[in-house]
GROMACS .gro file of C-alpha atoms in nm:
model
  292
    1MET     CA    1  -3.078  -4.234  -3.724
    2ASN     CA    2  -3.047  -3.844  -3.679
    3THR     CA    3  -2.778  -3.623  -3.861
    4ILE     CA    4  -2.583  -3.589  -3.492
    5SER     CA    5  -2.577  -3.939  -3.394
    6MET     CA    6  -2.506  -4.048  -3.748
    7ASN     CA    7  -2.192  -3.835  -3.745
    8GLN     CA    8  -2.087  -3.951  -3.403
    9ASN     CA    9  -2.084  -4.292  -3.517
   10ALA     CA   10  -1.916  -4.238  -3.845
   11HIS     CA   11  -1.555  -4.343  -3.897
   12ILE     CA   12  -1.391  -4.208  -4.235
   13THR     CA   13  -1.106  -4.372  -4.404
   14PHE     CA   14  -0.916  -4.179  -4.643
   15ILE     CA   15  -0.728  -4.335  -4.942
   16GLY     CA   16  -0.486  -4.079  -5.009
   17GLY     CA   17  -0.374  -3.780  -4.774
   18GLY     CA   18  -0.290  -3.515  -5.036
   19ASN     CA   19  -0.399  -3.174  -5.053
   20MET     CA   20  -0.784  -3.242  -5.098
   21GLY     CA   21  -0.758  -3.514  -4.807
   22ARG     CA   22  -0.596  -3.272  -4.606
   23ALA     CA   23  -0.870  -3.013  -4.673
   24LEU     CA   24  -1.142  -3.251  -4.605
   25ILE     CA   25  -1.001  -3.375  -4.291
   26SER     CA   26  -0.920  -3.007  -4.153
   27GLY     CA   27  -1.283  -2.910  -4.236
   28LEU     CA   28  -1.441  -3.209  -4.070
   29LEU     CA   29  -1.214  -3.171  -3.745
   30ALA     CA   30  -1.353  -2.816  -3.727
   31SER     CA   31  -1.703  -2.907  -3.786
   32GLY     CA   32  -1.699  -3.129  -3.475
   33PHE     CA   33  -1.545  -3.452  -3.572
   34ARG     CA   34  -1.302  -3.604  -3.356
   35THR     CA   35  -0.940  -3.710  -3.438
   36ASP     CA   36  -1.047  -4.092  -3.352
   37GLN     CA   37  -1.289  -4.087  -3.640
   38PHE     CA   38  -1.028  -4.065  -3.904
   39SER     CA   39  -0.780  -4.287  -4.078
   40VAL     CA   40  -0.559  -4.228  -4.369
   41VAL     CA   41  -0.382  -4.446  -4.612
   42GLU     CA   42  -0.066  -4.278  -4.694
   43ALA     CA   43   0.249  -4.445  -4.833
   44ASN     CA   44   0.469  -4.116  -4.848
   45ALA     CA   45   0.661  -4.102  -4.551
   46VAL     CA   46   0.665  -3.716  -4.550
   47THR     CA   47   0.308  -3.683  -4.605
   48SER     CA   48   0.213  -3.936  -4.370
   49GLN     CA   49   0.447  -3.741  -4.061
   50LYS     CA   50   0.279  -3.432  -4.173
   51LEU     CA   51  -0.054  -3.559  -4.142
   52GLN     CA   52   0.013  -3.701  -3.774
   53GLN     CA   53   0.167  -3.388  -3.674
   54ASP     CA   54  -0.090  -3.129  -3.787
   55PHE     CA   55  -0.419  -3.341  -3.692
   56GLY     CA   56  -0.314  -3.643  -3.458
   57ILE     CA   57  -0.489  -3.911  -3.684
   58GLN     CA   58  -0.411  -4.263  -3.740
   59VAL     CA   59  -0.219  -4.301  -4.065
   60ILE     CA   60  -0.134  -4.634  -4.217
   61ASP     CA   61   0.111  -4.761  -4.493
   62ALA     CA   62  -0.126  -4.963  -4.728
   63VAL     CA   63  -0.471  -5.024  -4.814
   64ASP     CA   64  -0.422  -5.406  -4.697
   65GLN     CA   65  -0.381  -5.284  -4.333
   66ILE     CA   66  -0.729  -5.135  -4.331
   67ALA     CA   67  -0.955  -5.275  -4.059
   68LEU     CA   68  -1.321  -5.138  -4.059
   69ASP     CA   69  -1.542  -5.177  -3.749
   70PHE     CA   70  -1.846  -5.269  -3.913
   71SER     CA   71  -2.059  -5.146  -3.625
   72LYS     CA   72  -1.996  -4.792  -3.727
   73ASN     CA   73  -2.107  -4.600  -4.044
   74ASN     CA   74  -1.801  -4.651  -4.232
   75VAL     CA   75  -1.713  -4.405  -4.533
   76VAL     CA   76  -1.389  -4.457  -4.727
   77VAL     CA   77  -1.281  -4.150  -4.924
   78MET     CA   78  -1.115  -4.246  -5.267
   79ALA     CA   79  -0.838  -3.964  -5.283
   80VAL     CA   80  -0.616  -4.129  -5.538
   81LYS     CA   81  -0.520  -4.031  -5.880
   82PRO     CA   82  -0.766  -4.152  -6.144
   83GLN     CA   83  -0.502  -4.358  -6.301
   84ASP     CA   84  -0.421  -4.564  -5.973
   85PHE     CA   85  -0.828  -4.581  -5.896
   86SER     CA   86  -0.880  -4.944  -6.034
   87VAL     CA   87  -0.560  -5.103  -5.856
   88VAL     CA   88  -0.655  -4.943  -5.540
   89ALA     CA   89  -1.014  -5.044  -5.545
   90LYS     CA   90  -0.948  -5.414  -5.649
   91THR     CA   91  -0.727  -5.437  -5.330
   92LEU     CA   92  -0.987  -5.235  -5.135
   93SER     CA   93  -1.267  -5.470  -5.241
   94ALA     CA   94  -1.218  -5.729  -4.966
   95LYS     CA   95  -1.205  -5.469  -4.693
   96LEU     CA   96  -1.554  -5.380  -4.764
   97LYS     CA   97  -1.701  -5.699  -4.656
   98PRO     CA   98  -1.740  -5.804  -4.282
   99SER     CA   99  -1.598  -6.137  -4.203
  100SER     CA  100  -1.801  -6.452  -4.069
  101ALA     CA  101  -1.629  -6.379  -3.733
  102SER     CA  102  -1.716  -6.018  -3.719
  103PRO     CA  103  -1.905  -5.923  -3.380
  104ALA     CA  104  -2.139  -5.659  -3.554
  105THR     CA  105  -2.496  -5.785  -3.591
  106PRO     CA  106  -2.613  -5.641  -3.807
  107ALA     CA  107  -2.330  -5.518  -3.994
  108THR     CA  108  -2.337  -5.186  -4.174
  109THR     CA  109  -2.254  -5.136  -4.540
  110PRO     CA  110  -1.973  -4.893  -4.591
  111LEU     CA  111  -1.992  -4.604  -4.820
  112VAL     CA  112  -1.736  -4.526  -5.064
  113LEU     CA  113  -1.691  -4.157  -5.170
  114SER     CA  114  -1.491  -4.084  -5.473
  115ILE     CA  115  -1.332  -3.763  -5.529
  116ALA     CA  116  -1.117  -3.876  -5.853
  117ALA     CA  117  -1.202  -3.729  -6.173
  118GLY     CA  118  -1.329  -3.909  -6.456
  119ILE     CA  119  -1.424  -4.245  -6.256
  120ARG     CA  120  -1.780  -4.362  -6.322
  121LEU     CA  121  -2.003  -4.538  -6.068
  122GLN     CA  122  -2.032  -4.855  -6.279
  123ASP     CA  123  -1.658  -4.884  -6.301
  124MET     CA  124  -1.621  -4.793  -5.942
  125SER     CA  125  -1.876  -5.071  -5.839
  126ARG     CA  126  -1.713  -5.320  -6.073
  127TRP     CA  127  -1.363  -5.285  -5.925
  128LEU     CA  128  -1.489  -5.282  -5.575
  129ASP     CA  129  -1.760  -5.552  -5.595
  130HIS     CA  130  -1.981  -5.274  -5.402
  131ASP     CA  131  -2.275  -5.086  -5.485
  132CYS     CA  132  -2.291  -4.805  -5.218
  133CYS     CA  133  -2.087  -4.539  -5.410
  134VAL     CA  134  -2.108  -4.181  -5.457
  135ARG     CA  135  -1.922  -3.957  -5.702
  136ALA     CA  136  -1.799  -3.620  -5.590
  137MET     CA  137  -1.627  -3.344  -5.785
  138PRO     CA  138  -1.477  -3.055  -5.544
  139ASN     CA  139  -1.265  -2.794  -5.670
  140THR     CA  140  -0.942  -2.635  -5.529
  141PRO     CA  141  -1.126  -2.336  -5.324
  142ALA     CA  142  -1.188  -2.619  -5.087
  143LEU     CA  143  -0.831  -2.565  -4.970
  144ILE     CA  144  -0.959  -2.281  -4.778
  145GLY     CA  145  -1.310  -2.391  -4.706
  146LYS     CA  146  -1.461  -2.201  -4.991
  147GLY     CA  147  -1.506  -2.501  -5.239
  148ILE     CA  148  -1.811  -2.632  -5.409
  149THR     CA  149  -1.865  -3.006  -5.475
  150GLY     CA  150  -2.072  -3.160  -5.725
  151LEU     CA  151  -2.248  -3.484  -5.622
  152PHE     CA  152  -2.407  -3.786  -5.774
  153ALA     CA  153  -2.566  -4.120  -5.645
  154ASP     CA  154  -2.755  -4.374  -5.806
  155ALA     CA  155  -3.074  -4.524  -5.643
  156SER     CA  156  -2.931  -4.778  -5.444
  157VAL     CA  157  -2.789  -4.516  -5.216
  158GLY     CA  158  -3.006  -4.437  -4.925
  159ALA     CA  159  -3.083  -4.115  -4.712
  160THR     CA  160  -2.819  -4.182  -4.460
  161ASP     CA  161  -2.538  -4.230  -4.706
  162HIS     CA  162  -2.636  -3.936  -4.895
  163ALA     CA  163  -2.623  -3.729  -4.584
  164LEU     CA  164  -2.301  -3.875  -4.506
  165ALA     CA  165  -2.146  -3.782  -4.811
  166GLU     CA  166  -2.268  -3.427  -4.824
  167THR     CA  167  -2.168  -3.388  -4.480
  168ILE     CA  168  -1.798  -3.465  -4.560
  169CYS     CA  169  -1.809  -3.232  -4.879
  170TYR     CA  170  -2.004  -2.974  -4.685
  171ALA     CA  171  -1.688  -2.918  -4.474
  172VAL     CA  172  -1.504  -2.746  -4.721
  173GLY     CA  173  -1.774  -2.543  -4.893
  174GLN     CA  174  -2.084  -2.569  -5.070
  175THR     CA  175  -2.262  -2.882  -5.235
  176VAL     CA  176  -2.499  -2.963  -5.527
  177TRP     CA  177  -2.642  -3.268  -5.627
  178VAL     CA  178  -2.695  -3.364  -5.993
  179LYS     CA  179  -2.961  -3.588  -6.097
  180GLU     CA  180  -2.783  -3.775  -6.376
  181GLU     CA  181  -2.409  -3.904  -6.387
  182ARG     CA  182  -2.329  -3.736  -6.699
  183LEU     CA  183  -2.368  -3.400  -6.539
  184ILE     CA  184  -2.067  -3.474  -6.321
  185ASP     CA  185  -1.871  -3.412  -6.639
  186ALA     CA  186  -2.056  -3.068  -6.675
  187VAL     CA  187  -1.934  -3.009  -6.301
  188THR     CA  188  -1.591  -3.090  -6.385
  189ALA     CA  189  -1.601  -2.867  -6.656
  190VAL     CA  190  -1.748  -2.535  -6.501
  191SER     CA  191  -1.640  -2.569  -6.132
  192GLY     CA  192  -1.378  -2.829  -6.101
  193SER     CA  193  -1.149  -2.654  -6.379
  194GLY     CA  194  -1.316  -2.311  -6.330
  195PRO     CA  195  -1.049  -2.175  -6.076
  196ALA     CA  196  -0.781  -2.222  -6.341
  197TYR     CA  197  -1.010  -1.990  -6.585
  198VAL     CA  198  -1.034  -1.730  -6.317
  199PHE     CA  199  -0.651  -1.749  -6.259
  200ALA     CA  200  -0.597  -1.722  -6.619
  201PHE     CA  201  -0.825  -1.404  -6.624
  202LEU     CA  202  -0.628  -1.247  -6.319
  203GLU     CA  203  -0.303  -1.305  -6.501
  204ALA     CA  204  -0.456  -1.136  -6.813
  205LEU     CA  205  -0.586  -0.844  -6.612
  206GLN     CA  206  -0.263  -0.795  -6.415
  207ALA     CA  207  -0.055  -0.781  -6.719
  208SER     CA  208  -0.282  -0.566  -6.896
  209GLY     CA  209  -0.253  -0.310  -6.628
  210GLU     CA  210   0.114  -0.346  -6.628
  211LYS     CA  211   0.140  -0.276  -7.022
  212LEU     CA  212  -0.061   0.045  -6.942
  213GLY     CA  213   0.227   0.154  -6.693
  214LEU     CA  214   0.131   0.040  -6.361
  215ASP     CA  215   0.411  -0.146  -6.158
  216ALA     CA  216   0.339  -0.524  -6.087
  217ILE     CA  217   0.231  -0.469  -5.705
  218THR     CA  218  -0.031  -0.211  -5.786
  219ALA     CA  219  -0.183  -0.402  -6.093
  220ARG     CA  220  -0.176  -0.727  -5.899
  221LYS     CA  221  -0.366  -0.550  -5.615
  222LEU     CA  222  -0.619  -0.380  -5.849
  223ALA     CA  223  -0.691  -0.698  -6.026
  224TYR     CA  224  -0.719  -0.924  -5.721
  225ALA     CA  225  -0.940  -0.680  -5.531
  226THR     CA  226  -1.157  -0.628  -5.809
  227LEU     CA  227  -1.252  -0.974  -5.885
  228GLU     CA  228  -1.303  -1.033  -5.509
  229GLY     CA  229  -1.538  -0.746  -5.493
  230ALA     CA  230  -1.723  -0.803  -5.793
  231SER     CA  231  -1.776  -1.178  -5.701
  232LYS     CA  232  -1.902  -1.068  -5.355
  233LEU     CA  233  -2.130  -0.802  -5.510
  234ALA     CA  234  -2.296  -1.065  -5.754
  235HIS     CA  235  -2.305  -1.323  -5.479
  236ASN     CA  236  -2.515  -1.090  -5.225
  237SER     CA  237  -2.745  -0.968  -5.516
  238ASP     CA  238  -3.048  -1.125  -5.596
  239GLU     CA  239  -3.006  -0.984  -5.969
  240PRO     CA  240  -2.860  -1.169  -6.239
  241ALA     CA  241  -2.504  -1.084  -6.349
  242SER     CA  242  -2.657  -0.948  -6.692
  243ILE     CA  243  -2.807  -0.670  -6.488
  244LEU     CA  244  -2.527  -0.621  -6.252
  245ARG     CA  245  -2.313  -0.574  -6.566
  246GLU     CA  246  -2.548  -0.342  -6.740
  247ARG     CA  247  -2.543  -0.109  -6.436
  248VAL     CA  248  -2.186  -0.071  -6.465
  249THR     CA  249  -2.190   0.002  -6.842
  250SER     CA  250  -2.275   0.361  -6.946
  251LYS     CA  251  -2.353   0.450  -7.279
  252GLY     CA  252  -2.036   0.553  -7.481
  253GLY     CA  253  -1.825   0.491  -7.162
  254THR     CA  254  -1.497   0.333  -7.077
  255THR     CA  255  -1.656  -0.019  -6.976
  256ALA     CA  256  -1.889   0.000  -7.278
  257ALA     CA  257  -1.557   0.026  -7.502
  258ALA     CA  258  -1.394  -0.251  -7.339
  259LEU     CA  259  -1.712  -0.493  -7.375
  260ASP     CA  260  -1.746  -0.401  -7.712
  261ALA     CA  261  -1.373  -0.521  -7.776
  262LEU     CA  262  -1.446  -0.839  -7.606
  263LYS     CA  263  -1.771  -0.890  -7.803
  264GLN     CA  264  -1.571  -0.857  -8.117
  265LEU     CA  265  -1.346  -1.117  -8.007
  266ASP     CA  266  -1.619  -1.356  -7.926
  267TRP     CA  267  -1.520  -1.378  -7.568
  268GLN     CA  268  -1.811  -1.580  -7.443
  269GLY     CA  269  -1.813  -1.803  -7.750
  270ALA     CA  270  -1.427  -1.887  -7.642
  271LEU     CA  271  -1.531  -1.949  -7.319
  272GLU     CA  272  -1.813  -2.179  -7.402
  273LYS     CA  273  -1.565  -2.366  -7.629
  274ALA     CA  274  -1.329  -2.398  -7.343
  275ILE     CA  275  -1.569  -2.533  -7.112
  276HIS     CA  276  -1.727  -2.768  -7.381
  277ALA     CA  277  -1.352  -2.901  -7.439
  278ALA     CA  278  -1.314  -2.972  -7.040
  279ASN     CA  279  -1.653  -3.152  -7.053
  280GLN     CA  280  -1.548  -3.374  -7.364
  281ARG     CA  281  -1.214  -3.451  -7.181
  282SER     CA  282  -1.381  -3.539  -6.848
  283GLN     CA  283  -1.611  -3.784  -7.064
  284ALA     CA  284  -1.298  -3.945  -7.234
  285MET     CA  285  -1.117  -3.985  -6.889
  286GLY     CA  286  -1.407  -4.180  -6.799
  287ASN     CA  287  -1.389  -4.390  -7.108
  288GLU     CA  288  -1.017  -4.432  -7.070
  289PHE     CA  289  -1.014  -4.553  -6.705
  290GLY     CA  290  -1.311  -4.767  -6.729
  291GLN     CA  291  -1.131  -4.998  -6.979
  292ASN     CA  292  -0.929  -5.120  -6.672
   0.00000   0.00000   0.00000
């Protein structure tokens, strides 16, 4: 089956219609998916109404109301909180199997795509009693279509489901596949949590400008525009960031003085420790939630 026909035949059910679910739905609609290709399970009445108003898609109240058409390429996106995952998955389990009265011949196997942090494939599969599962770790820039998502699947997931998972995540930005599941924890630490590091840097850059006498509006504009411009410059360059840094750093100049101060504070070591802590916490979450 080619990608175009595969997407036209897909039906995507979101369990949870929060910010990330909304971002994915919006991106997929913009990329050519139809409103009738979506269902959302959302118990919150305000969120449910907003989804229907904004997208015109079907919203249902509970997982036990899901009715999958097994003649389609079904994808179930688990966009629930990690602490709620096992309960929802156990309820969903029966819905992933066609009944004996199903007219679909042969029935397709649904793909379950999880965007819940810390939930490992072995636990997901155990709770769902289902093997066709993919882990995904998007980040919050997905809300404006500028995200990046790390993906992992084991060998039991075929090419069609790989393509479906990538299509869904690509709708909100870039995607990367990792070869080992443990590397999803690294993805979580670098890009999943990464926006918070950037926001903290922006806070500090703006605050420093204000302490030097700039008003808040000017300091914010300088900080935000500098970060945006430097990021685009680096992204559009074939050269590593180290070379770009050297080009801005004149010997004995202001930039050299600033970088020397950062080096004395071991700022790179501090960042590495922070990312290591995030990686360790992601591993610990997997251990904690997997006990359910």
